[in-house]
mmCIF file of C-alpha atoms in Angstrom:
data_model
loop_
_atom_site.group_PDB
_atom_site.id
_atom_site.type_symbol
_atom_site.label_atom_id
_atom_site.label_comp_id
_atom_site.label_asym_id
_atom_site.label_seq_id
_atom_site.Cartn_x
_atom_site.Cartn_y
_atom_site.Cartn_z
ATOM 1 C CA MET A 1 11.058 72.184 -10.213
ATOM 2 C CA ASN A 2 14.604 71.431 -11.362
ATOM 3 C CA LEU A 3 16.069 73.248 -8.378
ATOM 4 C CA ILE A 4 14.033 71.079 -5.989
ATOM 5 C CA ASN A 5 15.287 67.853 -7.649
ATOM 6 C CA ILE A 6 18.894 69.020 -7.436
ATOM 7 C CA LYS A 7 18.473 69.877 -3.738
ATOM 8 C CA CYS A 8 16.986 66.417 -3.083
ATOM 9 C CA VAL A 9 19.844 64.683 -4.879
ATOM 10 C CA VAL A 10 22.425 66.751 -2.992
ATOM 11 C CA ALA A 11 20.704 65.997 0.315
ATOM 12 C CA ILE A 12 20.619 62.262 -0.433
ATOM 13 C CA VAL A 13 24.295 62.256 -1.412
ATOM 14 C CA LEU A 14 25.247 64.112 1.771
ATOM 15 C CA VAL A 15 23.250 61.704 3.936
ATOM 16 C CA LEU A 16 24.880 58.707 2.227
ATOM 17 C CA MET A 17 28.347 60.233 2.653
ATOM 18 C CA PHE A 18 27.628 60.832 6.335
ATOM 19 C CA ILE A 19 26.362 57.288 6.874
ATOM 20 C CA THR A 20 29.275 55.624 5.087
ATOM 21 C CA GLY A 21 31.779 57.949 6.743
ATOM 22 C CA CYS A 22 30.533 57.053 10.212
ATOM 23 C CA THR A 23 30.618 53.299 9.811
ATOM 24 C CA LYS A 24 33.815 51.701 11.007
ATOM 25 C CA SER A 25 35.396 49.300 8.608
ATOM 26 C CA GLU A 26 38.702 47.539 8.991
ATOM 27 C CA PRO A 27 41.130 47.397 6.086
ATOM 28 C CA LYS A 28 40.840 44.134 4.169
ATOM 29 C CA ASP A 29 44.480 43.264 4.923
ATOM 30 C CA ALA A 30 43.909 43.633 8.667
ATOM 31 C CA ILE A 31 41.076 41.122 8.584
ATOM 32 C CA THR A 32 43.031 38.454 6.732
ATOM 33 C CA SER A 33 46.607 39.028 7.849
ATOM 34 C CA ILE A 34 48.606 35.951 8.786
ATOM 35 C CA THR A 35 49.408 35.675 12.484
ATOM 36 C CA SER A 36 51.244 32.344 12.517
ATOM 37 C CA ILE A 37 52.353 29.386 10.450
ATOM 38 C CA GLU A 38 52.664 25.907 11.934
ATOM 39 C CA LEU A 39 54.610 23.128 10.231
ATOM 40 C CA GLU A 40 53.952 19.566 11.315
ATOM 41 C CA CYS A 41 56.439 17.007 10.011
ATOM 42 C CA ASN A 42 55.453 13.920 8.118
ATOM 43 C CA THR A 43 58.538 12.123 9.462
ATOM 44 C CA PRO A 44 58.491 8.981 7.293
ATOM 45 C CA ILE A 45 58.425 11.154 4.182
ATOM 46 C CA SER A 46 61.133 13.646 5.058
ATOM 47 C CA GLU A 47 64.635 13.065 3.668
ATOM 48 C CA VAL A 48 66.276 14.809 6.590
ATOM 49 C CA LYS A 49 65.636 15.139 10.299
ATOM 50 C CA CYS A 50 62.391 17.004 10.650
ATOM 51 C CA GLU A 51 60.911 18.861 13.596
ATOM 52 C CA ASN A 52 57.569 20.581 14.031
ATOM 53 C CA GLN A 53 57.999 24.337 13.840
ATOM 54 C CA SER A 54 56.038 27.499 14.433
ATOM 55 C CA PHE A 55 56.592 30.887 12.807
ATOM 56 C CA ASN A 56 54.934 34.047 14.060
ATOM 57 C CA ASP A 57 57.518 36.749 13.407
ATOM 58 C CA GLU A 58 56.913 39.255 10.626
ATOM 59 C CA GLU A 59 60.027 38.359 8.599
ATOM 60 C CA SER A 60 59.270 34.615 8.494
ATOM 61 C CA ILE A 61 55.607 35.184 7.661
ATOM 62 C CA LYS A 62 56.634 37.480 4.801
ATOM 63 C CA ILE A 63 58.859 34.735 3.333
ATOM 64 C CA PHE A 64 55.983 32.232 3.467
ATOM 65 C CA GLU A 65 53.500 34.776 2.033
ATOM 66 C CA GLU A 66 55.767 35.548 -0.931
ATOM 67 C CA ALA A 67 56.244 31.851 -1.670
ATOM 68 C CA ILE A 68 52.510 31.161 -1.471
ATOM 69 C CA ASN A 69 51.410 34.257 -3.401
ATOM 70 C CA THR A 70 53.832 33.600 -6.267
ATOM 71 C CA ALA A 71 53.206 29.842 -6.537
ATOM 72 C CA VAL A 72 52.025 28.830 -9.999
ATOM 73 C CA GLU A 73 49.086 26.520 -10.646
ATOM 74 C CA MET A 74 50.166 23.140 -11.995
ATOM 75 C CA LEU A 75 48.429 21.240 -14.763
ATOM 76 C CA GLY A 76 47.591 17.555 -14.628
ATOM 77 C CA GLN A 77 47.122 15.092 -11.809
ATOM 78 C CA LEU A 78 49.301 15.026 -8.735
ATOM 79 C CA ASP A 79 51.293 12.121 -7.390
ATOM 80 C CA TYR A 80 53.061 13.451 -4.327
ATOM 81 C CA SER A 81 53.897 12.973 -0.691
ATOM 82 C CA ALA A 82 54.063 15.964 1.611
ATOM 83 C CA GLU A 83 56.917 16.649 4.003
ATOM 84 C CA TYR A 84 54.846 19.032 6.084
ATOM 85 C CA ASN A 85 51.267 19.691 7.060
ATOM 86 C CA MET A 86 51.160 23.482 7.120
ATOM 87 C CA THR A 87 48.497 25.403 9.035
ATOM 88 C CA ILE A 88 48.190 29.118 8.447
ATOM 89 C CA SER A 89 46.335 31.099 11.110
ATOM 90 C CA TYR A 90 44.823 34.480 10.313
ATOM 91 C CA SER A 91 43.966 37.476 12.484
ATOM 92 C CA ASN A 92 40.242 36.781 12.043
ATOM 93 C CA ASN A 93 40.789 33.340 13.722
ATOM 94 C CA ALA A 94 40.392 31.481 10.410
ATOM 95 C CA THR A 95 42.873 28.768 9.481
ATOM 96 C CA LYS A 96 43.930 27.232 6.179
ATOM 97 C CA ASN A 97 45.695 23.873 5.777
ATOM 98 C CA TYR A 98 48.203 22.948 3.092
ATOM 99 C CA ASP A 99 50.592 20.157 2.229
ATOM 100 C CA LEU A 100 54.105 21.523 1.699
ATOM 101 C CA SER A 101 56.967 19.661 0.056
ATOM 102 C CA LEU A 102 60.431 21.176 -0.334
ATOM 103 C CA ARG A 103 62.900 18.272 -0.203
ATOM 104 C CA SER A 104 66.594 19.056 0.235
ATOM 105 C CA ASP A 105 67.604 19.452 -3.441
ATOM 106 C CA ARG A 106 68.197 23.200 -3.861
ATOM 107 C CA THR A 107 67.682 22.963 -7.633
ATOM 108 C CA MET A 108 64.105 21.735 -7.288
ATOM 109 C CA LYS A 109 60.870 23.677 -7.009
ATOM 110 C CA GLY A 110 58.623 23.297 -3.990
ATOM 111 C CA LEU A 111 55.081 21.976 -4.004
ATOM 112 C CA LEU A 112 52.080 23.502 -2.248
ATOM 113 C CA VAL A 113 48.704 21.746 -2.126
ATOM 114 C CA ASP A 114 45.556 23.087 -0.474
ATOM 115 C CA GLN A 115 44.267 20.252 1.710
ATOM 116 C CA GLY A 116 40.746 21.306 0.733
ATOM 117 C CA ASN A 117 41.517 20.466 -2.924
ATOM 118 C CA THR A 118 44.295 17.884 -3.106
ATOM 119 C CA SER A 119 43.897 17.433 -6.855
ATOM 120 C CA GLN A 120 45.346 20.903 -7.534
ATOM 121 C CA GLY A 121 49.001 21.660 -6.891
ATOM 122 C CA TYR A 122 51.030 24.856 -7.020
ATOM 123 C CA GLU A 123 54.732 25.084 -7.844
ATOM 124 C CA ILE A 124 56.902 27.234 -5.618
ATOM 125 C CA SER A 125 59.830 28.729 -7.550
ATOM 126 C CA VAL A 126 63.339 27.434 -6.793
ATOM 127 C CA ASP A 127 64.235 30.850 -5.334
ATOM 128 C CA HIS A 128 61.275 30.918 -2.943
ATOM 129 C CA ALA A 129 61.665 27.210 -2.119
ATOM 130 C CA ASN A 130 65.294 27.860 -1.147
ATOM 131 C CA LYS A 131 64.273 30.768 1.068
ATOM 132 C CA LEU A 132 61.807 28.452 2.810
ATOM 133 C CA ARG A 133 64.446 25.701 3.104
ATOM 134 C CA ASP A 134 66.872 28.180 4.676
ATOM 135 C CA LEU A 135 64.258 29.499 7.077
ATOM 136 C CA ILE A 136 63.182 26.028 8.186
ATOM 137 C CA SER A 137 66.718 24.644 8.508
ATOM 138 C CA LYS A 138 68.065 27.472 10.672
ATOM 139 C CA ARG A 139 65.674 26.740 13.523
#
């Protein structure tokens, strides 16, 4: 009787392995990878001349991703004005909208706010904010 149970378990495991091995699944990163980033200027707010910009090259997207992924949640209420409306487009056709503020002072942190929750802000480190400033200003 024990031998029959073991054979059944082995057969079930093999069938499950076959089924899961034959289903096609895309890597999680491929589904949610960023394809482009659009910056729309809030001209009255900007300290310097501001132009709408689009980034879709791998190097630029990596700079934005690092800044976003390392941003630190802020405590307390926000009182801010955004320089840019930022739209991130993903490979699965989803989009995400943020407010982005960098200003021109290279000693200041940046600010990122999800437009879906404008009461929560995220600080972008001075280093990452400067990389974004450099990227945006060289276009």
